[in-house]
């Protein structure tokens, strides 16, 4: 693309054009903001990396206009099972169970196919200017704008472009991370794995585990789906490099087929790619410097054993998008962006730790150590895996010590509801702003008039569960997601943020007033003028 076609000043500059950048561009453009994207490669990366998204990310993608396309590029995950060398189960993670967002906990994807969908979505918006084959040489900032200098790789032409903010979603070797002065914290996990994707031939059914980690010290192996494209289902194998092997040896195609031979042969499938990766655990200490921010692999890198790498990056985009929207519209102070690192870094850090926990289960090439591991699982003495994290800092209802109160920081439920004579997904019928969800009309009746006035002044919607959805704000919980969730957490009310996380909760109608007062204080702190609207 001719760099002269790019506006000299845009709302947001994006460096990199992987999934995080693609989706952040869409999120911002949907809200009317101009975005210019710069990617050094002239074509999108053609090979798959990530193979799954979780229920939260599925919900996010559906909410930003891709609900109808998702069924064609995803398929529900089976249970994720971990076996020892004798195929005795050590651990099972039920990715197939019903999630609080509706659908399974996890869906498998073929990343090139999914990214093509993201790209098509981005190109629908005139607000998004995509510059492929344009390498960013430098980034800088003033008090008024961020700036980058890019070079057209083909012509050598250079141009400087300004934006109100600049986001580096430029991968693990991020230029933007260097520019903001961030240092990567190395959590100490490092292992080389050969990643192989196979497309079984038409009509071939492979006799392999649906989704498994084969924790055999002789050759730790991953066997999982690798998504669907045009109705064809891919499979992935990952093989750990053993101490006696060289990288060069493992990168040979003949070696790859030899490793695959117990599972699949050339007569049964096509090897789409084989590539050796070094799995690491890294997290940047700083995610923002003024108008420069980082997201995705630029901010965090984790082993793939929890399937959360791309999910974590898309959470970054989702967290950034509603905050940038308010700031760019003049409806919030720039200080709101300080909550981005406060919220996302601890969450991503915990996901890195969870991924490392699982990585340490399988990455054992020593038979004696593997036997001790097996025994610890069988006798129950093993340290259990960390729980999947919630938000713990940032814009949440907190006590005087800064700890989340009640259910603050948890992800809210989602499902099909009936409201105003229509049935559909909650997000579609309610919108994406701050919303107070009440357990019943009785809770609404017990609220103080002052709280109702405050909520209206802040633009917070109020809805409640009911058997009859004819009254204003009433909705029927068709999928039975909201009632059981609120009962489980003993909630009379939950105050949901634009990104689906709970700002806070109330166990009774009497606790709603202090919750609303706390939100009003945060509105004042961040100069929020009104809640996000669609």
Short mmCIF file of C-alpha atoms in Angstrom, two decimals:
data_model
loop_
_atom_site.label_atom_id
_atom_site.label_comp_id
_atom_site.label_asym_id
_atom_site.label_seq_id
_atom_site.Cartn_x
_atom_site.Cartn_y
_atom_site.Cartn_z
CA UNK A 1 0.00 0.00 0.00
CA UNK A 2 1.17 3.55 -0.75
CA UNK A 3 2.01 5.16 2.56
CA UNK A 4 0.81 8.50 1.19
CA UNK A 5 -2.73 7.09 1.39
CA UNK A 6 -2.47 6.87 5.18
CA UNK A 7 -3.90 9.83 7.13
CA UNK A 8 -1.30 11.95 8.90
CA UNK A 9 -3.20 11.78 12.19
CA UNK A 10 -5.44 8.94 13.38
CA UNK A 11 -6.95 7.97 16.69
CA UNK A 12 -4.91 4.80 17.18
CA UNK A 13 -1.78 3.43 15.53
CA UNK A 14 -1.33 -0.34 15.65
CA UNK A 15 2.04 -1.98 15.09
CA UNK A 16 1.67 -5.58 13.91
CA UNK A 17 -1.24 -7.31 12.19
CA UNK A 18 -1.76 -10.58 14.00
CA UNK A 19 -5.01 -11.60 15.69
CA UNK A 20 -4.69 -9.14 18.58
CA UNK A 21 -4.20 -6.18 16.25
CA UNK A 22 -6.89 -7.34 13.83
CA UNK A 23 -9.47 -7.63 16.60
CA UNK A 24 -8.48 -4.43 18.41
CA UNK A 25 -8.81 -2.57 15.10
CA UNK A 26 -12.32 -3.97 14.66
CA UNK A 27 -13.30 -3.13 18.24
CA UNK A 28 -12.20 0.48 17.81
CA UNK A 29 -13.62 0.94 14.31
CA UNK A 30 -17.02 -0.33 15.44
CA UNK A 31 -17.06 2.61 17.84
CA UNK A 32 -16.14 5.09 15.14
CA UNK A 33 -12.41 5.52 15.75
CA UNK A 34 -9.80 5.79 13.00
CA UNK A 35 -7.05 3.17 13.08
CA UNK A 36 -3.88 2.77 11.02
CA UNK A 37 -2.15 -0.62 11.09
CA UNK A 38 1.46 -1.27 10.07
CA UNK A 39 2.83 -4.77 9.42
CA UNK A 40 6.27 -5.47 7.97
CA UNK A 41 5.18 -8.61 6.09
CA UNK A 42 3.25 -8.19 2.86
CA UNK A 43 0.97 -11.14 3.65
CA UNK A 44 -0.56 -12.46 6.84
CA UNK A 45 1.39 -15.28 8.48
CA UNK A 46 0.09 -18.43 6.75
CA UNK A 47 0.87 -21.11 9.35
CA UNK A 48 -1.28 -22.05 12.35
CA UNK A 49 -0.01 -21.38 15.87
CA UNK A 50 -2.89 -21.24 18.34
CA UNK A 51 -5.48 -24.02 18.11
CA UNK A 52 -8.19 -22.96 20.54
CA UNK A 53 -10.20 -20.17 22.08
CA UNK A 54 -12.11 -20.32 25.35
CA UNK A 55 -15.73 -19.40 26.03
CA UNK A 56 -14.90 -15.84 27.07
CA UNK A 57 -13.18 -15.08 23.77
CA UNK A 58 -15.97 -16.76 21.81
CA UNK A 59 -18.39 -14.42 23.58
CA UNK A 60 -16.24 -11.39 22.82
CA UNK A 61 -15.96 -12.23 19.12
CA UNK A 62 -19.71 -12.78 18.93
CA UNK A 63 -20.33 -9.43 20.59
CA UNK A 64 -18.28 -7.53 18.00
CA UNK A 65 -20.14 -8.81 14.99
CA UNK A 66 -18.84 -12.30 14.27
CA UNK A 67 -21.52 -14.44 15.90
CA UNK A 68 -22.79 -15.84 12.60
CA UNK A 69 -19.32 -16.68 11.25
CA UNK A 70 -17.96 -18.43 14.36
CA UNK A 71 -19.73 -21.80 13.96
CA UNK A 72 -18.03 -22.29 10.60
CA UNK A 73 -14.50 -21.77 11.94
CA UNK A 74 -14.73 -23.44 15.37
CA UNK A 75 -15.65 -26.81 16.81
CA UNK A 76 -16.41 -27.83 20.37
CA UNK A 77 -13.52 -29.24 22.38
CA UNK A 78 -13.50 -32.75 23.85
CA UNK A 79 -12.23 -33.38 27.39
CA UNK A 80 -8.50 -32.59 27.69
CA UNK A 81 -6.83 -35.65 29.23
CA UNK A 82 -3.30 -36.15 30.56
CA UNK A 83 -1.82 -39.67 30.55
CA UNK A 84 1.39 -41.26 31.78
CA UNK A 85 3.55 -43.61 29.70
CA UNK A 86 1.16 -46.52 30.38
CA UNK A 87 -1.87 -44.45 29.32
CA UNK A 88 -3.15 -44.16 32.87
CA UNK A 89 -4.93 -40.86 33.39
CA UNK A 90 -3.11 -38.34 35.56
CA UNK A 91 -5.30 -35.31 35.04
CA UNK A 92 -8.44 -34.35 33.14
CA UNK A 93 -9.64 -30.85 32.29
CA UNK A 94 -13.20 -30.94 31.01
CA UNK A 95 -13.09 -28.51 28.12
CA UNK A 96 -16.32 -30.04 26.81
CA UNK A 97 -18.52 -28.97 29.72
CA UNK A 98 -21.07 -26.19 29.48
CA UNK A 99 -19.50 -22.82 30.30
CA UNK A 100 -21.01 -19.80 32.04
CA UNK A 101 -20.91 -18.04 28.66
CA UNK A 102 -22.95 -20.73 26.91
CA UNK A 103 -21.41 -23.44 24.77
CA UNK A 104 -18.36 -25.47 25.73
CA UNK A 105 -15.48 -24.19 27.83
CA UNK A 106 -13.17 -24.35 24.80
CA UNK A 107 -13.50 -24.41 21.01
CA UNK A 108 -10.77 -25.52 18.64
CA UNK A 109 -9.80 -23.30 15.71
CA UNK A 110 -7.58 -23.36 12.64
CA UNK A 111 -5.76 -20.08 13.17
CA UNK A 112 -5.17 -19.13 9.50
CA UNK A 113 -8.86 -19.63 8.79
CA UNK A 114 -9.88 -17.66 11.86
CA UNK A 115 -7.44 -14.86 11.07
CA UNK A 116 -8.81 -14.67 7.53
CA UNK A 117 -12.22 -14.08 9.13
CA UNK A 118 -10.72 -11.37 11.36
CA UNK A 119 -9.09 -9.74 8.33
CA UNK A 120 -12.34 -9.76 6.35
CA UNK A 121 -14.10 -8.17 9.30
CA UNK A 122 -11.44 -5.46 9.59
CA UNK A 123 -11.61 -4.62 5.90
CA UNK A 124 -15.33 -3.87 6.18
CA UNK A 125 -14.51 -0.65 8.04
CA UNK A 126 -13.43 2.52 6.27
CA UNK A 127 -12.00 3.62 9.62
CA UNK A 128 -9.25 0.98 9.39
CA UNK A 129 -6.23 1.66 7.17
CA UNK A 130 -4.16 -1.53 6.76
CA UNK A 131 -0.56 -1.14 5.63
CA UNK A 132 1.04 -4.51 4.89
CA UNK A 133 4.67 -4.62 3.80
CA UNK A 134 5.39 -1.53 5.90
CA UNK A 135 8.07 -1.96 8.54
CA UNK A 136 7.94 0.31 11.57
CA UNK A 137 11.42 1.72 12.12
CA UNK A 138 10.82 3.82 15.23
CA UNK A 139 8.12 5.00 17.61
CA UNK A 140 8.05 8.05 19.86
CA UNK A 141 5.60 10.33 21.64
CA UNK A 142 4.93 13.85 22.83
CA UNK A 143 2.38 15.03 25.35
CA UNK A 144 -0.13 15.41 22.50
CA UNK A 145 0.39 12.40 20.24
CA UNK A 146 2.27 9.18 19.48
CA UNK A 147 4.31 8.89 16.32
CA UNK A 148 5.84 6.19 14.17
CA UNK A 149 8.09 6.14 11.16
CA UNK A 150 7.40 3.31 8.70
CA UNK A 151 9.21 2.15 5.59
CA UNK A 152 7.55 0.54 2.60
CA UNK A 153 9.57 -2.66 2.27
CA UNK A 154 9.15 -2.81 -1.52
CA UNK A 155 9.87 0.81 -2.44
CA UNK A 156 11.95 2.00 0.50
CA UNK A 157 9.64 5.01 0.91
CA UNK A 158 9.39 6.30 4.47
CA UNK A 159 6.66 8.25 6.19
CA UNK A 160 5.88 9.49 9.68
CA UNK A 161 2.33 9.06 10.98
CA UNK A 162 0.79 10.31 14.20
CA UNK A 163 -1.94 8.92 16.40
CA UNK A 164 -3.48 9.84 19.71
CA UNK A 165 -2.32 6.45 21.00
CA UNK A 166 -0.04 3.71 19.69
CA UNK A 167 -0.46 0.03 20.55
CA UNK A 168 2.34 -2.44 19.96
CA UNK A 169 0.86 -5.85 19.14
CA UNK A 170 4.11 -6.64 17.39
CA UNK A 171 4.99 -9.98 18.89
CA UNK A 172 7.57 -11.40 21.25
CA UNK A 173 10.40 -9.32 19.72
CA UNK A 174 8.39 -6.13 20.10
CA UNK A 175 9.90 -2.83 19.01
CA UNK A 176 7.22 -0.98 20.96
CA UNK A 177 8.07 -2.87 24.16
CA UNK A 178 11.64 -1.64 23.83
CA UNK A 179 10.41 1.89 23.15
CA UNK A 180 8.40 2.06 26.38
CA UNK A 181 11.38 0.85 28.38
CA UNK A 182 9.81 -2.41 29.48
CA UNK A 183 11.89 -5.31 30.77
CA UNK A 184 10.75 -8.90 30.34
CA UNK A 185 10.55 -11.02 33.47
CA UNK A 186 11.62 -14.58 32.69
CA UNK A 187 9.64 -17.06 34.79
CA UNK A 188 12.16 -19.79 34.00
CA UNK A 189 10.28 -22.15 31.70
CA UNK A 190 12.06 -23.11 28.48
CA UNK A 191 11.64 -26.20 26.32
CA UNK A 192 12.02 -26.97 22.61
CA UNK A 193 9.08 -28.67 20.94
CA UNK A 194 8.49 -29.77 17.37
CA UNK A 195 5.01 -28.71 16.27
CA UNK A 196 3.40 -30.64 13.39
CA UNK A 197 0.02 -30.04 11.77
CA UNK A 198 -1.59 -32.77 9.68
CA UNK A 199 -4.65 -32.70 7.43
CA UNK A 200 -6.05 -36.24 7.23
CA UNK A 201 -6.98 -37.36 3.74
CA UNK A 202 -10.66 -37.36 2.79
CA UNK A 203 -12.42 -40.34 4.35
CA UNK A 204 -9.58 -41.17 6.76
CA UNK A 205 -10.40 -41.53 10.45
CA UNK A 206 -7.36 -41.59 12.70
CA UNK A 207 -7.31 -43.79 15.80
CA UNK A 208 -5.89 -41.17 18.15
CA UNK A 209 -6.93 -39.60 21.47
CA UNK A 210 -9.34 -36.71 20.97
CA UNK A 211 -7.25 -34.25 23.01
CA UNK A 212 -4.41 -35.50 25.15
CA UNK A 213 -1.00 -34.94 26.65
CA UNK A 214 1.01 -38.16 26.57
CA UNK A 215 3.41 -37.66 29.48
CA UNK A 216 5.84 -40.38 28.43
CA UNK A 217 9.37 -39.49 29.57
CA UNK A 218 10.71 -41.28 26.49
CA UNK A 219 8.94 -38.69 24.33
CA UNK A 220 6.48 -36.20 25.84
CA UNK A 221 3.79 -35.71 23.20
CA UNK A 222 0.79 -33.47 22.60
CA UNK A 223 -2.12 -34.83 20.51
CA UNK A 224 -4.95 -32.36 19.92
CA UNK A 225 -7.34 -31.10 17.26
CA UNK A 226 -6.07 -28.21 15.14
CA UNK A 227 -9.33 -26.69 14.00
CA UNK A 228 -11.56 -26.81 10.97
CA UNK A 229 -11.30 -25.14 7.57
CA UNK A 230 -13.81 -25.57 4.74
CA UNK A 231 -15.26 -28.59 6.53
CA UNK A 232 -11.88 -30.36 6.88
CA UNK A 233 -10.56 -31.12 10.36
CA UNK A 234 -6.86 -30.71 11.13
CA UNK A 235 -4.84 -32.51 13.80
CA UNK A 236 -1.76 -31.38 15.72
CA UNK A 237 1.12 -33.26 17.30
CA UNK A 238 3.83 -31.68 19.39
CA UNK A 239 6.98 -33.58 20.39
CA UNK A 240 9.44 -32.42 23.01
CA UNK A 241 13.09 -32.27 21.96
CA UNK A 242 15.00 -34.77 24.08
CA UNK A 243 18.35 -33.90 25.70
CA UNK A 244 20.36 -36.02 23.24
CA UNK A 245 18.78 -34.45 20.12
CA UNK A 246 19.89 -31.42 18.18
CA UNK A 247 17.52 -28.80 16.85
CA UNK A 248 18.74 -29.50 13.31
CA UNK A 249 17.93 -33.19 13.62
CA UNK A 250 14.42 -32.55 14.86
CA UNK A 251 13.67 -30.05 12.10
CA UNK A 252 14.08 -32.66 9.35
CA UNK A 253 10.84 -33.73 7.64
CA UNK A 254 11.94 -37.37 7.82
CA UNK A 255 12.28 -37.02 11.60
CA UNK A 256 8.82 -35.52 11.79
CA UNK A 257 7.26 -38.45 9.92
CA UNK A 258 9.16 -40.91 12.09
CA UNK A 259 7.74 -39.31 15.21
CA UNK A 260 4.25 -39.32 13.70
CA UNK A 261 4.46 -42.95 12.59
CA UNK A 262 2.61 -44.46 15.60
CA UNK A 263 -0.30 -42.13 14.89
CA UNK A 264 -0.47 -41.22 11.21
CA UNK A 265 1.39 -42.06 7.99
CA UNK A 266 1.80 -40.20 4.67
CA UNK A 267 -0.83 -42.51 3.23
CA UNK A 268 -3.33 -41.20 5.78
CA UNK A 269 -2.66 -37.49 5.81
CA UNK A 270 -0.77 -34.47 4.53
CA UNK A 271 1.85 -32.81 6.72
CA UNK A 272 0.85 -29.15 6.52
CA UNK A 273 3.85 -27.87 8.42
CA UNK A 274 6.49 -28.83 10.93
CA UNK A 275 8.40 -26.25 12.92
CA UNK A 276 10.53 -26.27 16.05
CA UNK A 277 9.52 -23.76 18.71
CA UNK A 278 11.06 -22.78 22.01
CA UNK A 279 8.27 -22.52 24.58
CA UNK A 280 9.03 -19.85 27.17
CA UNK A 281 7.40 -17.93 30.02
CA UNK A 282 7.93 -14.17 29.80
CA UNK A 283 5.97 -11.16 30.99
CA UNK A 284 6.81 -7.48 30.58
CA UNK A 285 7.11 -5.39 33.72
CA UNK A 286 5.61 -2.33 32.06
CA UNK A 287 2.71 -2.26 29.59
CA UNK A 288 2.25 1.48 29.21
CA UNK A 289 4.37 4.58 28.86
CA UNK A 290 2.14 7.57 28.20
CA UNK A 291 0.58 7.17 24.77
CA UNK A 292 2.49 3.97 23.99
CA UNK A 293 1.09 0.58 25.08
CA UNK A 294 1.73 -3.09 24.35
CA UNK A 295 -0.57 -6.09 24.04
CA UNK A 296 -0.46 -9.78 23.16
CA UNK A 297 2.90 -11.52 22.81
CA UNK A 298 4.61 -8.15 23.15
CA UNK A 299 3.40 -8.16 26.77
CA UNK A 300 3.39 -11.87 27.66
CA UNK A 301 4.55 -15.22 26.32
CA UNK A 302 3.50 -18.54 27.82
CA UNK A 303 3.80 -22.28 27.17
CA UNK A 304 0.88 -23.59 25.08
CA UNK A 305 -0.32 -26.33 27.40
CA UNK A 306 -3.39 -24.41 28.62
CA UNK A 307 -4.26 -23.10 25.16
CA UNK A 308 -4.34 -19.53 26.46
CA UNK A 309 -1.72 -17.63 24.43
CA UNK A 310 -4.03 -16.06 21.85
CA UNK A 311 -6.86 -15.81 24.38
CA UNK A 312 -4.70 -13.70 26.68
CA UNK A 313 -3.84 -11.34 23.83
CA UNK A 314 -7.47 -10.94 22.81
CA UNK A 315 -8.35 -10.18 26.44
CA UNK A 316 -5.79 -7.38 26.27
CA UNK A 317 -7.53 -5.98 23.20
CA UNK A 318 -10.97 -6.23 24.81
CA UNK A 319 -9.80 -4.49 27.99
CA UNK A 320 -8.13 -1.71 26.02
CA UNK A 321 -10.95 -1.15 23.56
CA UNK A 322 -13.69 0.15 25.85
CA UNK A 323 -11.27 2.33 27.79
CA UNK A 324 -9.75 3.84 24.65
CA UNK A 325 -13.25 4.41 23.30
CA UNK A 326 -14.26 6.52 26.28
CA UNK A 327 -10.99 8.45 26.29
CA UNK A 328 -11.02 9.15 22.56
CA UNK A 329 -14.61 10.40 22.82
CA UNK A 330 -13.65 12.74 25.64
CA UNK A 331 -15.80 10.80 28.08
CA UNK A 332 -13.00 9.63 30.38
CA UNK A 333 -9.64 10.84 31.57
CA UNK A 334 -6.42 9.38 30.19
CA UNK A 335 -5.77 7.96 33.68
CA UNK A 336 -8.33 5.24 32.92
CA UNK A 337 -5.62 3.58 30.81
CA UNK A 338 -3.57 3.05 33.96
CA UNK A 339 -6.08 0.36 34.88
CA UNK A 340 -5.11 -1.62 31.76
CA UNK A 341 -1.85 -2.92 33.25
CA UNK A 342 -3.35 -3.06 36.75
CA UNK A 343 -6.02 -5.46 35.51
CA UNK A 344 -4.40 -7.37 32.71
CA UNK A 345 -0.87 -7.98 33.96
CA UNK A 346 -1.80 -9.91 37.15
CA UNK A 347 -4.39 -11.91 35.20
CA UNK A 348 -1.93 -12.75 32.41
CA UNK A 349 0.74 -13.52 35.01
CA UNK A 350 -1.53 -16.07 36.68
CA UNK A 351 -2.33 -17.64 33.30
CA UNK A 352 1.41 -17.89 32.60
CA UNK A 353 1.84 -19.65 35.95
CA UNK A 354 -1.03 -22.04 35.19
CA UNK A 355 0.48 -22.83 31.79
CA UNK A 356 3.86 -23.43 33.43
CA UNK A 357 2.27 -25.77 35.98
CA UNK A 358 0.94 -27.92 33.15
CA UNK A 359 4.20 -27.64 31.23
CA UNK A 360 6.13 -28.96 34.20
CA UNK A 361 3.80 -31.97 34.36
CA UNK A 362 4.65 -33.11 30.85
CA UNK A 363 8.18 -31.80 30.26
CA UNK A 364 9.89 -34.58 32.20
CA UNK A 365 12.34 -36.65 30.11
CA UNK A 366 13.67 -38.60 33.11
CA UNK A 367 11.93 -41.93 33.85
CA UNK A 368 12.52 -41.83 37.61
CA UNK A 369 11.22 -38.27 37.89
CA UNK A 370 8.21 -39.21 35.76
CA UNK A 371 7.47 -42.17 38.06
CA UNK A 372 7.49 -39.84 41.08
CA UNK A 373 5.18 -37.46 39.24
CA UNK A 374 2.80 -40.31 38.40
CA UNK A 375 2.68 -41.49 41.98
CA UNK A 376 1.92 -38.00 43.27
CA UNK A 377 -1.12 -37.83 40.98
CA UNK A 378 -2.27 -41.33 41.89
CA UNK A 379 -1.97 -40.88 45.66
CA UNK A 380 -3.35 -37.33 45.65
CA UNK A 381 -0.24 -35.69 47.05
CA UNK A 382 0.35 -33.57 43.95
CA UNK A 383 -0.03 -29.82 44.33
CA UNK A 384 -3.29 -29.01 42.52
CA UNK A 385 -3.19 -26.63 39.57
CA UNK A 386 -3.93 -22.97 40.28
CA UNK A 387 -7.50 -21.85 39.69
CA UNK A 388 -8.19 -19.87 36.55
CA UNK A 389 -7.76 -16.22 37.55
CA UNK A 390 -10.23 -13.38 37.90
CA UNK A 391 -9.44 -9.66 38.01
CA UNK A 392 -7.94 -8.56 41.31
CA UNK A 393 -6.90 -4.95 40.71
CA UNK A 394 -7.98 -1.90 38.72
CA UNK A 395 -11.49 -0.52 38.34
CA UNK A 396 -13.28 -2.81 40.79
CA UNK A 397 -15.26 -2.41 44.00
CA UNK A 398 -12.56 -2.86 46.65
CA UNK A 399 -12.18 -2.66 50.40
CA UNK A 400 -9.87 -0.24 52.22
CA UNK A 401 -6.93 -2.62 51.68
CA UNK A 402 -7.54 -2.65 47.92
CA UNK A 403 -8.96 -6.18 47.84
CA UNK A 404 -11.97 -7.00 45.63
CA UNK A 405 -15.24 -7.09 47.54
CA UNK A 406 -17.80 -9.84 46.99
CA UNK A 407 -17.76 -11.16 43.44
CA UNK A 408 -15.85 -8.19 42.01
CA UNK A 409 -13.47 -9.28 39.27
CA UNK A 410 -15.35 -12.43 38.27
CA UNK A 411 -16.52 -12.99 34.71
CA UNK A 412 -20.27 -12.56 34.34
CA UNK A 413 -22.56 -15.20 32.84
CA UNK A 414 -24.12 -15.06 29.39
CA UNK A 415 -26.94 -16.86 27.66
CA UNK A 416 -30.18 -16.62 25.76
CA UNK A 417 -32.79 -14.36 27.30
CA UNK A 418 -36.18 -12.92 26.43
CA UNK A 419 -36.61 -9.18 26.75
CA UNK A 420 -38.96 -6.58 25.26
CA UNK A 421 -40.76 -9.25 23.28
CA UNK A 422 -37.57 -10.61 21.70
CA UNK A 423 -35.42 -13.65 22.35
CA UNK A 424 -31.68 -13.57 21.78
CA UNK A 425 -28.28 -13.48 23.40
CA UNK A 426 -28.03 -11.29 26.48
CA UNK A 427 -25.25 -9.11 25.05
CA UNK A 428 -27.23 -8.41 21.89
CA UNK A 429 -30.41 -7.45 23.72
CA UNK A 430 -28.85 -5.54 26.61
CA UNK A 431 -25.81 -3.86 25.07
CA UNK A 432 -22.22 -3.54 26.19
CA UNK A 433 -22.27 -0.74 28.77
CA UNK A 434 -22.23 -0.80 32.56
CA UNK A 435 -25.28 -2.79 33.66
CA UNK A 436 -26.76 -3.55 37.06
CA UNK A 437 -28.32 -7.03 36.99
CA UNK A 438 -30.78 -7.74 39.80
CA UNK A 439 -31.94 -11.15 40.97
CA UNK A 440 -35.61 -10.14 41.02
CA UNK A 441 -38.10 -7.30 40.87
CA UNK A 442 -38.20 -7.38 44.67
CA UNK A 443 -34.56 -6.28 44.75
CA UNK A 444 -35.41 -3.42 42.40
CA UNK A 445 -38.29 -2.35 44.61
CA UNK A 446 -36.00 -2.35 47.66
CA UNK A 447 -33.36 -0.09 46.10
CA UNK A 448 -33.07 3.45 47.43
CA UNK A 449 -34.30 6.30 45.21
CA UNK A 450 -30.87 7.91 45.54
CA UNK A 451 -29.17 4.84 44.04
CA UNK A 452 -31.62 4.79 41.15
CA UNK A 453 -30.89 8.46 40.44
CA UNK A 454 -27.12 7.88 40.60
CA UNK A 455 -27.32 4.95 38.21
CA UNK A 456 -29.37 6.97 35.74
CA UNK A 457 -26.91 9.86 35.94
CA UNK A 458 -24.02 7.49 35.20
CA UNK A 459 -25.80 5.89 32.27
CA UNK A 460 -25.90 2.49 33.97
CA UNK A 461 -28.69 0.23 32.73
CA UNK A 462 -30.72 -1.71 35.27
CA UNK A 463 -32.25 -5.08 34.38
CA UNK A 464 -33.69 -7.87 36.49
CA UNK A 465 -34.63 -11.54 36.24
CA UNK A 466 -38.34 -12.23 36.01
CA UNK A 467 -40.89 -14.82 34.98
CA UNK A 468 -42.64 -12.22 32.82
CA UNK A 469 -40.51 -9.95 30.63
CA UNK A 470 -43.21 -7.41 29.79
CA UNK A 471 -42.11 -4.78 32.33
CA UNK A 472 -39.25 -2.36 31.51
CA UNK A 473 -35.90 -3.91 32.41
CA UNK A 474 -37.31 -7.39 33.02
CA UNK A 475 -35.81 -10.38 31.25
CA UNK A 476 -36.44 -14.12 31.28
CA UNK A 477 -33.36 -16.27 31.84
CA UNK A 478 -34.14 -18.82 29.12
CA UNK A 479 -30.82 -20.70 29.36
CA UNK A 480 -30.81 -20.59 33.18
CA UNK A 481 -27.39 -18.94 33.29
CA UNK A 482 -28.03 -15.88 35.42
CA UNK A 483 -30.20 -17.23 38.22
CA UNK A 484 -27.98 -20.21 39.12
CA UNK A 485 -24.84 -18.03 38.86
CA UNK A 486 -26.26 -15.41 41.21
CA UNK A 487 -27.52 -18.07 43.60
CA UNK A 488 -24.14 -19.82 43.58
CA UNK A 489 -22.40 -16.59 44.58
CA UNK A 490 -25.29 -15.47 46.84
CA UNK A 491 -25.89 -12.29 44.87
CA UNK A 492 -28.89 -10.01 44.93
CA UNK A 493 -27.18 -7.79 42.37
CA UNK A 494 -24.13 -7.71 40.15
CA UNK A 495 -22.73 -4.64 38.44
CA UNK A 496 -21.25 -5.70 35.09
CA UNK A 497 -18.59 -3.69 33.25
CA UNK A 498 -18.46 -3.21 29.46
CA UNK A 499 -15.96 -6.09 29.21
CA UNK A 500 -18.29 -8.57 30.98
CA UNK A 501 -16.34 -8.58 34.27
CA UNK A 502 -18.11 -7.71 37.50
CA UNK A 503 -17.27 -4.28 38.85
CA UNK A 504 -18.86 -5.46 42.06
CA UNK A 505 -21.80 -7.23 43.65
CA UNK A 506 -24.32 -7.00 46.45
CA UNK A 507 -25.55 -9.83 48.63
CA UNK A 508 -28.70 -7.88 49.50
CA UNK A 509 -30.64 -4.87 48.28
CA UNK A 510 -29.19 -2.89 51.18
CA UNK A 511 -25.65 -3.42 49.85
CA UNK A 512 -26.48 -1.89 46.47
CA UNK A 513 -26.21 1.70 47.72
CA UNK A 514 -22.53 1.45 48.77
CA UNK A 515 -21.78 -0.40 45.52
CA UNK A 516 -23.31 2.41 43.47
CA UNK A 517 -21.51 5.01 45.59
CA UNK A 518 -18.19 3.26 44.91
CA UNK A 519 -18.85 3.25 41.17
CA UNK A 520 -19.69 6.96 41.32
CA UNK A 521 -16.36 7.57 43.05
CA UNK A 522 -14.55 5.72 40.26
CA UNK A 523 -16.50 7.73 37.69
CA UNK A 524 -15.19 10.89 39.35
CA UNK A 525 -11.63 9.54 39.62
CA UNK A 526 -11.46 8.71 35.92
CA UNK A 527 -13.74 11.58 34.80
CA UNK A 528 -16.19 9.15 33.23
CA UNK A 529 -19.03 11.15 31.74
CA UNK A 530 -21.29 8.30 30.69
CA UNK A 531 -21.25 4.56 30.28
CA UNK A 532 -20.18 2.91 27.06
CA UNK A 533 -22.95 2.43 24.53
CA UNK A 534 -23.02 0.33 21.44
#
